[in-house]
Amino acid sequence: MRCRFAPSPTGYLHVGSARTALFNWLFARHHGATFVLRIEDTDASRNQPELVANILDSLRWLGLDWDEGPYFQSERAGRHNEVVDALLDRGQAYIQDGAVRLRVAEQGTVGWDDVIRGRVSFDRSHIEDFVIRRSDGSPLFLLTNVVDDLDMGITHVIRGEDMINNMPKQLLLLEALGVDREVWYAHLPLLVDEQRRKLSKRYGDVSIESYRDRGFVAPAMTNYLATLGWGTADGVEIRPLGEIVQRFELAAVNKSSAFFDLKKLTHFNHEYIRAMPSADFAALAQPFAAAFDLTALPASYLADIQGRTQTLTELAPMIDWLYPGEPPMDGDSWAKAITANPVANAILDGTLAAYADCEWAKDVLHQRLAAVGEAHGLKLGKAQAPVRVAVTGRAVGPPLFDGLEVLGRERTLARLRAARHQHGPRLAKDSRDAI
Ligand code: GLU
């Protein structure tokens, strides 16, 4: 058995196309079939190597390897013309105004048993004699697609449902070519957005590469794509790819459109990130953490961050205050925890004093700040707020005291002092003594 993924290069791999590629790959791996990759680049504007490179990269990133190809349709123009000429010779096609048209008999129906949709048929009287080669000499996609499938011995055509409307003409072509070999067709359901509209074509919304850049990890993406139109009776959706291969059945694919749900994908991503060994996490996350060396973080801190990371882009705001230089400062956090906080000065001063020479360990830092808060009748959460903002630049983030331990005394005190200077013109007496 042989199946194929046959993208028309657009410069990126659309999530819908990626799902088609995945289902072909799952089918091939499940049945031990051959997975062929063919680039449908006959349209001159698509015949550009850089448009293809991105598609191949995205397929590799998803872990979808192919057994044959990539074949390029544009290299097979001679063969496509040979087929058109043969149809002309046999009188099955004729020339009108320079274009070649296939003769279509007017009676009966043309149809097929779709693996996913069951019997689909069209009335022949609705199909006019259609163009198979334009007057400029270029064969139509309808024809090149069919001829290539035939020549490449494809037994299973698994593709998007947008190709259904081409089916009657393609079947008529096969009939004219005298093909009686059995080919199975499976048209996959459309991907839709929340409003059940066809997904956009905006690169940032739908390209696999943009999901990678937005911090999605490949196994989560692949697993999520597998759930778009397919599932198992037990309802388990997150499972290793090997198990998906084992259970995948083309006949179990749904025919109703599938909602591409970013929230759900994010949930899958979070689960995959949480479950991976922390060395893998550090390696995958490193490109999202600038030059800061993630492996330098204490293991427990790294593990905590890993558990919170839904997408790898969320990592930087959790740790960028540890990077060399000044911390970023979020204006709203500053306004709330410092400017509008009547006890901010007292807490910052108290903390400066309390941290001046204590042991630099998270438990001690915790106790010391709690004591500063108590002295002002504040619970830890309230007491911690101005310190967190002064040191990390944000009101929320991973556990503060673990982070302070990593940042070190010198940098922590410098930031507390800087915040104190920026907020109040004068330091209170107790902190001046302390520094
Ligand atoms: N080249 C077509 C596309 O990218 C797919 C054709 C097919 O799978 O038969 O939409």
XYZ file of C-alpha atoms and ligand atoms in Angstrom:
445
model
C 0.000 0.000 0.000
C 1.161 3.501 -0.801
C -0.125 6.868 0.322
C 1.161 10.335 -0.292
C 1.183 13.856 1.038
C 1.068 16.289 -1.864
C 1.314 19.897 -0.723
C 1.238 22.852 -3.090
C 4.024 25.027 -1.706
C 2.863 28.273 -0.149
C 6.017 28.997 1.844
C 4.751 27.452 5.044
C 3.011 24.350 6.337
C -0.583 25.195 7.258
C -1.930 23.330 10.316
C -4.623 21.800 8.098
C -1.982 20.501 5.715
C 0.081 19.280 8.645
C -2.924 17.281 9.863
C -3.256 15.762 6.360
C 0.450 14.885 6.377
C 0.119 13.364 9.837
C -2.884 11.198 8.928
C -1.032 9.917 5.870
C 1.992 9.193 8.021
C -0.114 7.468 10.712
C -1.819 5.378 8.074
C 1.530 4.395 6.567
C 3.157 3.558 9.895
C 0.128 1.668 11.161
C -0.105 -0.537 8.079
C 3.542 -0.635 7.090
C 2.627 1.243 3.907
C 4.958 3.519 1.940
C 4.594 7.234 2.577
C 5.440 9.327 -0.487
C 6.056 13.066 -0.429
C 5.219 14.955 -3.602
C 5.468 18.685 -4.103
C 2.711 19.969 -6.386
C 4.511 22.920 -7.847
C 3.292 23.046 -11.447
C 1.911 26.522 -10.918
C 4.930 28.676 -11.899
C 4.567 30.960 -8.869
C 4.954 27.917 -6.619
C 7.976 26.469 -8.288
C 10.487 28.084 -5.931
C 12.840 26.069 -3.753
C 12.543 28.383 -0.739
C 8.792 27.800 -0.611
C 9.460 24.100 -0.187
C 12.261 24.241 2.383
C 9.967 25.522 5.077
C 7.434 22.732 4.481
C 10.105 20.049 4.736
C 11.501 21.634 7.920
C 8.086 21.722 9.519
C 7.405 18.084 8.613
C 10.732 17.063 10.128
C 10.064 19.130 13.228
C 6.745 17.304 13.700
C 8.601 14.012 13.367
C 6.897 13.016 10.101
C 9.468 11.239 7.976
C 8.665 10.101 4.453
C 9.812 6.980 2.639
C 10.029 8.365 -0.892
C 10.498 11.775 -2.404
C 10.173 14.625 -2.355
C 9.119 14.262 -5.963
C 8.479 17.502 -7.808
C 5.469 17.677 -10.050
C 7.119 20.442 -12.078
C 9.735 17.932 -13.260
C 7.078 15.721 -14.793
C 5.639 18.136 -17.379
C 6.708 15.842 -20.235
C 4.715 12.964 -18.825
C 1.646 15.143 -18.186
C 1.668 16.337 -21.791
C 2.115 12.809 -23.052
C -1.104 11.840 -21.280
C -3.014 14.800 -22.726
C -1.717 13.980 -26.203
C -2.774 10.356 -25.842
C -6.292 11.452 -24.865
C -6.357 13.724 -27.928
C -5.120 10.912 -30.174
C -7.839 8.607 -28.952
C -10.511 11.258 -29.484
C -11.338 11.352 -25.790
C -10.281 14.970 -25.716
C -10.518 17.772 -28.253
C -9.140 21.246 -28.833
C -11.337 24.287 -28.537
C -9.989 27.878 -28.671
C -6.504 26.462 -28.083
C -7.395 24.633 -24.855
C -7.760 20.864 -24.588
C -11.033 19.596 -23.127
C -12.019 16.140 -21.981
C -15.228 14.742 -23.478
C -17.733 13.893 -20.771
C -20.591 11.493 -21.449
C -23.840 13.067 -20.374
C -25.542 10.154 -18.728
C -25.349 8.470 -15.393
C -23.469 9.293 -12.272
C -19.876 9.256 -11.219
C -19.004 8.383 -7.647
C -16.794 6.593 -5.174
C -16.908 5.019 -1.740
C -15.034 7.418 0.455
C -13.337 5.713 3.405
C -14.578 8.516 5.659
C -17.756 9.770 4.006
C -19.202 6.635 2.463
C -20.752 6.749 -0.989
C -20.486 10.107 -2.743
C -21.840 10.563 -6.237
C -22.328 13.313 -8.753
C -24.599 13.506 -11.741
C -22.609 13.533 -14.976
C -25.050 15.876 -16.673
C -23.762 18.614 -14.335
C -20.219 18.243 -15.566
C -19.292 20.007 -18.775
C -16.425 18.990 -21.050
C -13.629 20.421 -18.954
C -10.213 21.859 -19.699
C -7.242 19.566 -19.042
C -4.616 21.705 -20.812
C -4.717 25.467 -21.080
C -4.149 27.306 -24.348
C -0.661 28.244 -23.102
C 0.172 24.537 -23.092
C 0.140 23.964 -19.318
C -1.832 20.966 -18.048
C -4.373 21.590 -15.288
C -3.762 20.593 -11.689
C -6.690 18.173 -11.882
C -4.789 16.165 -14.429
C -1.267 16.387 -13.052
C -2.541 15.292 -9.650
C -4.297 12.217 -11.054
C -1.469 11.231 -13.390
C 1.106 11.460 -10.621
C -0.975 9.390 -8.231
C -1.316 6.805 -10.948
C 2.348 6.734 -11.930
C 3.475 6.648 -8.330
C 1.276 3.657 -7.614
C -0.698 5.424 -4.907
C -3.341 3.129 -3.416
C -4.697 5.485 -0.722
C -5.413 9.137 -1.375
C -5.820 10.792 2.015
C -6.399 14.525 1.703
C -8.468 17.508 2.733
C -12.166 17.690 1.954
C -11.574 20.787 -0.173
C -10.511 18.312 -2.872
C -13.922 16.614 -2.988
C -15.214 18.947 -5.665
C -12.382 17.871 -7.942
C -13.242 14.223 -7.493
C -15.868 13.788 -10.233
C -13.549 15.261 -12.853
C -10.634 13.228 -11.598
C -12.699 10.051 -11.707
C -13.775 10.851 -15.250
C -10.141 11.292 -16.183
C -9.234 7.944 -14.654
C -12.067 6.388 -16.599
C -10.834 7.974 -19.828
C -7.348 6.676 -19.093
C -8.815 3.216 -18.720
C -7.626 2.742 -15.169
C -9.372 0.030 -13.273
C -6.913 -0.308 -10.439
C -8.564 0.133 -7.058
C -7.709 3.371 -5.296
C -9.114 4.281 -1.906
C -10.059 7.873 -1.223
C -10.350 9.399 2.231
C -11.310 13.056 2.472
C -10.474 14.505 5.859
C -12.797 16.971 7.588
C -12.097 20.651 7.422
C -10.472 22.472 10.333
C -12.575 25.357 11.608
C -12.258 28.144 14.149
C -14.461 28.873 17.154
C -17.163 30.351 14.947
C -16.951 27.223 12.792
C -15.451 29.193 9.931
C -12.691 27.829 7.749
C -9.332 28.601 9.360
C -7.658 31.757 8.152
C -4.579 31.745 5.984
C -2.710 34.227 8.155
C 0.791 32.920 8.666
C 0.837 33.748 12.386
C -2.428 31.893 13.035
C -1.913 28.774 11.041
C 1.690 28.019 10.146
C 3.403 25.200 11.989
C 6.548 27.302 12.165
C 4.749 30.077 13.996
C 3.557 27.592 16.610
C 7.123 26.439 17.085
C 8.214 30.063 17.485
C 5.424 30.627 19.978
C 6.826 27.952 22.249
C 4.821 24.881 21.344
C 6.762 21.635 21.500
C 6.645 19.177 18.607
C 5.182 16.108 20.366
C 2.330 18.174 21.801
C 1.597 19.661 18.398
C 1.669 16.270 16.680
C -0.505 14.682 19.360
C -2.977 17.567 19.175
C -3.187 17.406 15.371
C -3.987 13.690 15.671
C -7.145 14.540 17.641
C -8.509 16.789 14.888
C -11.093 14.490 13.390
C -9.885 11.272 14.966
C -10.130 9.740 18.417
C -10.377 6.467 20.275
C -13.436 5.079 22.035
C -11.815 5.450 25.466
C -11.701 9.226 24.992
C -8.006 9.440 25.952
C -6.489 12.182 23.838
C -3.006 12.715 25.191
C -0.912 9.671 24.455
C 2.510 8.846 23.016
C 2.824 8.885 19.254
C 3.666 5.172 19.211
C 0.275 4.388 20.725
C -1.455 6.667 18.263
C 0.236 4.789 15.418
C -0.985 1.522 16.898
C -4.579 2.659 17.242
C -4.997 4.847 14.187
C -7.772 3.811 11.801
C -8.682 5.840 8.763
C -12.227 4.484 8.895
C -12.638 5.943 12.391
C -12.022 9.494 11.160
C -14.990 11.737 11.680
C -16.629 13.514 8.796
C -17.771 16.614 10.642
C -15.423 19.581 10.758
C -12.903 19.769 13.576
C -12.406 22.799 15.807
C -8.790 23.910 15.983
C -8.783 24.996 19.607
C -5.773 26.994 20.724
C -6.712 26.586 24.391
C -6.755 22.848 24.058
C -3.473 22.831 22.179
C -1.984 24.956 24.973
C -3.250 22.436 27.507
C -1.601 19.590 25.570
C 1.595 21.617 25.429
C 1.559 22.227 29.177
C 1.076 18.518 29.815
C 3.961 17.569 27.512
C 6.265 20.174 29.022
C 5.426 19.086 32.556
C 6.040 15.448 31.790
C 9.393 15.756 30.026
C 12.733 15.135 31.795
C 14.096 18.446 33.037
C 17.227 18.174 30.893
C 14.972 17.995 27.823
C 13.029 20.967 29.075
C 16.210 22.978 29.602
C 17.420 22.130 26.092
C 14.108 23.009 24.409
C 13.619 26.133 26.498
C 17.150 27.469 26.109
C 16.489 29.320 22.811
C 13.648 31.147 24.586
C 15.890 32.280 27.450
C 18.366 34.470 25.552
C 21.960 33.997 26.671
C 21.007 33.046 30.211
C 22.203 29.524 30.935
C 19.215 27.544 32.172
C 21.355 24.677 33.366
C 22.896 27.084 35.895
C 19.569 27.224 37.753
C 19.160 25.003 40.812
C 17.283 21.859 39.819
C 14.319 22.549 42.100
C 13.906 26.042 40.694
C 14.117 24.814 37.125
C 11.574 22.107 37.944
C 9.206 24.662 39.419
C 9.434 26.840 36.334
C 8.974 23.822 34.096
C 5.741 22.980 35.887
C 4.385 26.476 35.255
C 5.373 26.760 31.627
C 2.441 26.277 29.261
C 4.341 27.528 26.229
C 8.086 28.099 26.105
C 7.583 31.820 25.441
C 6.213 32.122 28.976
C 9.596 31.224 30.336
C 11.405 34.525 29.753
C 9.073 36.700 31.878
C 9.565 34.215 34.726
C 13.331 34.440 34.721
C 14.431 37.523 32.794
C 14.988 39.364 36.072
C 17.826 36.923 36.731
C 19.587 37.946 33.525
C 22.608 40.246 33.859
C 21.739 43.945 34.115
C 18.674 45.777 35.350
C 15.406 43.900 35.778
C 12.532 44.793 33.434
C 9.934 46.922 35.248
C 6.201 46.512 34.775
C 4.618 49.935 35.307
C 1.309 48.632 36.654
C 2.985 46.357 39.152
C 5.166 49.223 40.344
C 2.188 51.589 40.659
C 0.182 49.113 42.683
C 2.773 47.506 44.929
C 4.972 50.546 45.477
C 3.540 53.946 44.502
C 0.071 53.330 45.920
C 1.274 51.274 48.868
C 1.607 53.341 52.069
C 3.863 50.758 53.704
C 6.135 50.160 50.688
C 8.978 52.223 52.114
C 8.755 50.585 55.486
C 8.818 47.113 53.948
C 11.696 47.888 51.593
C 13.699 49.468 54.411
C 12.893 46.618 56.778
C 13.903 44.038 54.208
C 17.145 45.837 53.386
C 18.005 45.684 57.060
C 16.851 42.097 57.508
C 18.764 40.823 54.468
C 21.958 42.732 55.094
C 23.847 39.956 56.773
C 21.545 36.954 57.220
C 22.367 33.552 55.861
C 21.477 33.617 52.124
C 19.130 30.648 51.974
C 15.549 30.636 50.828
C 14.052 29.505 54.162
C 15.913 32.216 56.040
C 14.938 34.843 53.471
C 11.358 33.702 53.830
C 11.366 33.925 57.641
C 13.098 37.288 57.651
C 10.621 38.913 55.299
C 7.702 37.342 57.169
C 9.030 38.976 60.353
C 9.288 42.376 58.628
C 5.668 41.987 57.546
C 4.523 40.981 61.040
C 6.124 44.072 62.507
C 3.736 46.070 60.319
C 0.743 43.816 60.865
C 0.993 42.349 57.350
C 0.648 38.780 56.134
C 3.491 37.449 54.008
C 1.664 37.935 50.693
C 1.181 41.654 51.321
C 4.646 42.160 52.751
C 6.212 40.332 49.832
C 4.579 42.460 47.109
C 6.860 45.534 47.126
C 9.942 43.332 47.479
C 8.912 41.132 44.575
C 8.247 44.128 42.352
C 11.483 45.879 43.352
C 13.564 42.787 42.636
C 11.766 41.034 39.758
C 9.942 43.974 38.139
C 6.630 42.122 38.263
C 3.837 41.422 40.723
C 3.610 37.742 39.826
C 6.147 35.029 39.142
C 7.647 31.832 40.447
C 8.344 31.441 44.192
C 10.174 34.554 45.310
C 12.587 33.180 47.881
C 13.916 30.457 45.608
C 14.568 33.173 43.062
C 16.291 35.472 45.538
C 18.589 32.664 46.511
C 19.590 32.362 42.848
C 19.946 36.121 42.368
C 22.274 36.502 45.349
C 22.565 39.025 48.132
C 24.439 41.736 46.298
C 22.046 42.055 43.395
C 18.976 41.694 45.618
C 20.072 44.477 47.941
C 21.070 46.714 45.022
C 17.586 46.373 43.538
C 15.857 47.004 46.852
C 17.987 50.089 47.292
C 17.323 51.302 43.773
C 13.571 50.914 44.265
C 13.779 52.680 47.564
C 15.653 55.590 46.003
C 13.310 55.802 43.100
C 10.212 55.769 45.275
C 11.121 57.899 48.264
C 13.552 60.795 48.329
C 15.085 59.763 51.638
C 15.967 56.455 53.173
C 14.576 55.805 56.592
C 17.114 55.711 59.362
C 17.107 51.964 59.998
C 17.913 51.030 56.418
C 20.587 53.700 56.098
C 22.255 52.051 59.031
C 21.977 48.720 57.418
C 23.611 49.542 54.085
N -1.810 19.969 -3.710
C -3.082 20.021 -3.045
C -3.054 21.029 -1.927
O -2.006 21.349 -1.417
C -3.486 18.683 -2.470
C -3.855 17.729 -3.518
C -4.117 16.329 -3.038
O -3.784 15.972 -1.892
O -4.638 15.564 -3.851
O -4.107 21.510 -1.561
